[in-house]
PDB file of C-alpha atoms in Angstrom:
ATOM      1  CA  MET A  16       6.681 -23.929 -15.060  1.00  0.00           C
ATOM      2  CA  THR A  17       5.788 -21.792 -12.061  1.00  0.00           C
ATOM      3  CA  SER A  18       5.029 -18.165 -12.789  1.00  0.00           C
ATOM      4  CA  VAL A  19       7.292 -15.568 -11.246  1.00  0.00           C
ATOM      5  CA  VAL A  20       4.745 -12.788 -11.683  1.00  0.00           C
ATOM      6  CA  THR A  21       2.880 -13.261  -8.393  1.00  0.00           C
ATOM      7  CA  PRO A  22       6.045 -13.566  -6.242  1.00  0.00           C
ATOM      8  CA  ALA A  23       7.533 -10.534  -8.014  1.00  0.00           C
ATOM      9  CA  LEU A  24       4.377  -8.496  -7.391  1.00  0.00           C
ATOM     10  CA  ARG A  25       4.335  -9.671  -3.761  1.00  0.00           C
ATOM     11  CA  LEU A  26       7.957  -8.609  -3.168  1.00  0.00           C
ATOM     12  CA  THR A  27       7.553  -5.313  -5.021  1.00  0.00           C
ATOM     13  CA  GLY A  28       4.313  -4.520  -3.193  1.00  0.00           C
ATOM     14  CA  ALA A  29       5.922  -5.280   0.160  1.00  0.00           C
ATOM     15  CA  ALA A  30       8.975  -3.160  -0.686  1.00  0.00           C
ATOM     16  CA  LEU A  31       6.823  -0.200  -1.729  1.00  0.00           C
ATOM     17  CA  THR A  32       4.739  -0.575   1.446  1.00  0.00           C
ATOM     18  CA  VAL A  33       7.912  -0.592   3.561  1.00  0.00           C
ATOM     19  CA  ALA A  34       9.153   2.497   1.699  1.00  0.00           C
ATOM     20  CA  MET A  35       5.866   4.282   2.391  1.00  0.00           C
ATOM     21  CA  ALA A  36       6.010   3.309   6.068  1.00  0.00           C
ATOM     22  CA  LEU A  37       9.637   4.382   6.469  1.00  0.00           C
ATOM     23  CA  ILE A  38       8.963   7.736   4.799  1.00  0.00           C
ATOM     24  CA  HIS A  39       6.174   8.381   7.311  1.00  0.00           C
ATOM     25  CA  LEU A  40       8.300   7.278  10.272  1.00  0.00           C
ATOM     26  CA  TYR A  41      11.207   9.421   9.080  1.00  0.00           C
ATOM     27  CA  LEU A  42       8.989  12.483   8.686  1.00  0.00           C
ATOM     28  CA  TRP A  43       7.348  11.794  12.042  1.00  0.00           C
ATOM     29  CA  GLY A  44      10.793  11.827  13.666  1.00  0.00           C
ATOM     30  CA  ASP A  45      11.800  14.909  11.674  1.00  0.00           C
ATOM     31  CA  GLY A  46       9.106  17.110  13.198  1.00  0.00           C
ATOM     32  CA  TYR A  47       5.705  15.947  11.985  1.00  0.00           C
ATOM     33  CA  ARG A  48       5.185  14.380  15.413  1.00  0.00           C
ATOM     34  CA  ASP A  49       4.641  17.893  16.749  1.00  0.00           C
ATOM     35  CA  LEU A  50       1.659  18.511  14.438  1.00  0.00           C
ATOM     36  CA  ALA A  51      -1.756  17.990  16.016  1.00  0.00           C
ATOM     37  CA  THR A  52      -3.556  14.927  14.594  1.00  0.00           C
ATOM     38  CA  ILE A  53      -1.168  14.628  11.620  1.00  0.00           C
ATOM     39  CA  GLY A  54       1.707  13.560  13.865  1.00  0.00           C
ATOM     40  CA  VAL A  55      -0.186  10.616  15.344  1.00  0.00           C
ATOM     41  CA  LEU A  56      -1.437   9.625  11.889  1.00  0.00           C
ATOM     42  CA  PHE A  57       2.129   9.588  10.514  1.00  0.00           C
ATOM     43  CA  LEU A  58       3.238   7.315  13.343  1.00  0.00           C
ATOM     44  CA  LEU A  59       0.249   5.007  12.838  1.00  0.00           C
ATOM     45  CA  ASN A  60       0.864   4.936   9.086  1.00  0.00           C
ATOM     46  CA  GLY A  61       4.448   3.843   9.661  1.00  0.00           C
ATOM     47  CA  VAL A  62       3.571   1.100  12.123  1.00  0.00           C
ATOM     48  CA  ILE A  63       0.571  -0.213  10.170  1.00  0.00           C
ATOM     49  CA  GLY A  64       2.522  -0.038   6.909  1.00  0.00           C
ATOM     50  CA  LEU A  65       5.305  -2.210   8.333  1.00  0.00           C
ATOM     51  CA  ALA A  66       2.739  -4.693   9.651  1.00  0.00           C
ATOM     52  CA  LEU A  67       0.998  -4.861   6.264  1.00  0.00           C
ATOM     53  CA  ALA A  68       4.324  -5.393   4.472  1.00  0.00           C
ATOM     54  CA  ALA A  69       5.099  -8.286   6.823  1.00  0.00           C
ATOM     55  CA  ALA A  70       1.630  -9.700   6.187  1.00  0.00           C
ATOM     56  CA  LEU A  71       2.166  -9.480   2.424  1.00  0.00           C
ATOM     57  CA  LEU A  72       5.344 -11.524   2.750  1.00  0.00           C
ATOM     58  CA  GLY A  73       4.074 -14.044   5.280  1.00  0.00           C
ATOM     59  CA  THR A  74       0.493 -14.686   4.207  1.00  0.00           C
ATOM     60  CA  PRO A  75      -0.275 -18.069   2.643  1.00  0.00           C
ATOM     61  CA  ARG A  76      -1.186 -17.888  -1.041  1.00  0.00           C
ATOM     62  CA  ARG A  77      -4.871 -18.620  -0.427  1.00  0.00           C
ATOM     63  CA  PHE A  78      -5.252 -15.431   1.661  1.00  0.00           C
ATOM     64  CA  LEU A  79      -2.915 -13.229  -0.389  1.00  0.00           C
ATOM     65  CA  ALA A  80      -5.613 -11.504  -2.465  1.00  0.00           C
ATOM     66  CA  GLY A  81      -7.345 -10.223   0.673  1.00  0.00           C
ATOM     67  CA  VAL A  82      -4.150  -8.944   2.272  1.00  0.00           C
ATOM     68  CA  ALA A  83      -3.057  -7.337  -1.009  1.00  0.00           C
ATOM     69  CA  ALA A  84      -6.459  -5.656  -1.377  1.00  0.00           C
ATOM     70  CA  ALA A  85      -6.356  -4.326   2.200  1.00  0.00           C
ATOM     71  CA  THR A  86      -2.827  -3.012   1.665  1.00  0.00           C
ATOM     72  CA  ALA A  87      -3.818  -1.423  -1.664  1.00  0.00           C
ATOM     73  CA  LEU A  88      -6.756   0.332   0.010  1.00  0.00           C
ATOM     74  CA  PHE A  89      -4.558   1.495   2.891  1.00  0.00           C
ATOM     75  CA  THR A  90      -1.992   2.850   0.423  1.00  0.00           C
ATOM     76  CA  ALA A  91      -4.702   4.518  -1.678  1.00  0.00           C
ATOM     77  CA  GLY A  92      -6.087   6.156   1.464  1.00  0.00           C
ATOM     78  CA  THR A  93      -2.631   7.409   2.366  1.00  0.00           C
ATOM     79  CA  LEU A  94      -2.148   8.770  -1.141  1.00  0.00           C
ATOM     80  CA  GLY A  95      -5.575  10.422  -0.982  1.00  0.00           C
ATOM     81  CA  ALA A  96      -4.680  12.073   2.320  1.00  0.00           C
ATOM     82  CA  LEU A  97      -1.499  13.472   0.777  1.00  0.00           C
ATOM     83  CA  VAL A  98      -3.408  14.820  -2.217  1.00  0.00           C
ATOM     84  CA  LEU A  99      -5.939  16.428   0.130  1.00  0.00           C
ATOM     85  CA  SER A 100      -3.171  18.003   2.190  1.00  0.00           C
ATOM     86  CA  LEU A 101      -1.645  19.373  -1.026  1.00  0.00           C
ATOM     87  CA  THR A 102      -4.913  20.840  -2.303  1.00  0.00           C
ATOM     88  CA  THR A 103      -7.489  21.742   0.340  1.00  0.00           C
ATOM     89  CA  GLY A 104      -5.555  20.900   3.477  1.00  0.00           C
ATOM     90  CA  LEU A 105      -6.126  18.090   5.958  1.00  0.00           C
ATOM     91  CA  PHE A 106      -6.885  18.577   9.664  1.00  0.00           C
ATOM     92  CA  GLY A 107      -5.768  22.191   9.372  1.00  0.00           C
ATOM     93  CA  PHE A 108      -2.453  21.239   7.752  1.00  0.00           C
ATOM     94  CA  ARG A 109      -1.530  22.196   4.202  1.00  0.00           C
ATOM     95  CA  GLU A 110       1.449  20.512   2.518  1.00  0.00           C
ATOM     96  CA  THR A 111       3.422  21.915  -0.410  1.00  0.00           C
ATOM     97  CA  VAL A 112       4.780  19.894  -3.308  1.00  0.00           C
ATOM     98  CA  ASP A 113       8.303  21.184  -2.677  1.00  0.00           C
ATOM     99  CA  ALA A 114       8.333  19.933   0.937  1.00  0.00           C
ATOM    100  CA  ARG A 115      10.739  17.156   1.857  1.00  0.00           C
ATOM    101  CA  LEU A 116       9.874  13.765   0.286  1.00  0.00           C
ATOM    102  CA  VAL A 117       6.507  14.836  -1.161  1.00  0.00           C
ATOM    103  CA  VAL A 118       7.370  13.939  -4.762  1.00  0.00           C
ATOM    104  CA  THR A 119       9.041  10.704  -3.658  1.00  0.00           C
ATOM    105  CA  THR A 120       5.983   9.830  -1.597  1.00  0.00           C
ATOM    106  CA  LEU A 121       3.640  10.520  -4.510  1.00  0.00           C
ATOM    107  CA  VAL A 122       5.680   8.167  -6.709  1.00  0.00           C
ATOM    108  CA  VAL A 123       6.024   5.425  -4.072  1.00  0.00           C
ATOM    109  CA  GLU A 124       2.347   5.469  -3.102  1.00  0.00           C
ATOM    110  CA  THR A 125       1.065   5.617  -6.687  1.00  0.00           C
ATOM    111  CA  ALA A 126       3.310   2.715  -7.668  1.00  0.00           C
ATOM    112  CA  GLY A 127       2.216   0.887  -4.529  1.00  0.00           C
ATOM    113  CA  VAL A 128      -1.479   1.198  -5.368  1.00  0.00           C
ATOM    114  CA  LEU A 129      -0.881  -0.050  -8.916  1.00  0.00           C
ATOM    115  CA  VAL A 130       1.337  -2.990  -7.922  1.00  0.00           C
ATOM    116  CA  LEU A 131      -0.927  -4.041  -5.059  1.00  0.00           C
ATOM    117  CA  ALA A 132      -4.044  -3.818  -7.240  1.00  0.00           C
ATOM    118  CA  ALA A 133      -2.309  -6.046  -9.806  1.00  0.00           C
ATOM    119  CA  LEU A 134      -1.314  -8.458  -7.036  1.00  0.00           C
ATOM    120  CA  THR A 135      -4.896  -8.538  -5.754  1.00  0.00           C
ATOM    121  CA  LEU A 136      -6.183  -9.492  -9.192  1.00  0.00           C
ATOM    122  CA  ARG A 137      -3.392 -11.977  -9.830  1.00  0.00           C
ATOM    123  CA  ALA A 138      -3.725 -13.715  -6.440  1.00  0.00           C
ATOM    124  CA  ARG A 139      -7.504 -14.032  -6.293  1.00  0.00           C
ATOM    125  CA  PRO A 140      -8.784 -17.597  -6.198  1.00  0.00           C
ATOM    126  CA  ARG A 141      -9.828 -19.020  -9.528  1.00  0.00           C
ATOM    127  CA  PRO A 142     -12.682 -21.479  -9.789  1.00  0.00           C
ATOM    128  CA  GLU A 143     -11.590 -24.942 -10.783  1.00  0.00           C
ATOM    129  CA  PRO A 144     -13.024 -26.284 -14.020  1.00  0.00           C
ATOM    130  CA  ARG A 145     -15.845 -28.732 -13.545  1.00  0.00           C
ATOM    131  CA  ARG A 146     -15.062 -32.266 -14.573  1.00  0.00           C
ATOM    132  CA  GLY A 147     -17.341 -34.639 -16.304  1.00  0.00           C
ATOM    133  CA  THR A 148     -19.718 -32.059 -17.705  1.00  0.00           C
ATOM    134  CA  GLN A 149     -20.657 -32.238 -21.265  1.00  0.00           C
ATOM    135  CA  GLY A 150     -21.256 -29.359 -23.541  1.00  0.00           C
ATOM    136  CA  PRO A 151     -24.677 -28.502 -24.926  1.00  0.00           C
ATOM    137  CA  SER A 152     -26.398 -31.295 -26.818  1.00  0.00           C
TER     138      SER A 152
END
């Protein structure tokens, strides 16, 4: 019986990555585009996020662990940038937790990191057992 865990993680990871990308594109269009440095980064996050989601869905199984790991790291970096902007500020910009979509973004990106990390571990190649070897004599 084929496991449904890896396909479920793949679809969930892609969906969370799309959600993250669309949040950034929405906020970019809603005024973040006018912020120095942050605006460009929001646009890039949206575009790269959509590309990574497509890669998660279209990558052959043998390369899935690498794509999932790259997407997990990208998502973790995005989450880290949000946490920095909420605490110390980032590129002169300080976010507040009650700003539009901040809590949603924290949930989506945290879930994304966890799901993509699980997918990375689940999809990594496993060594095949050696045949014809005998145990210790």
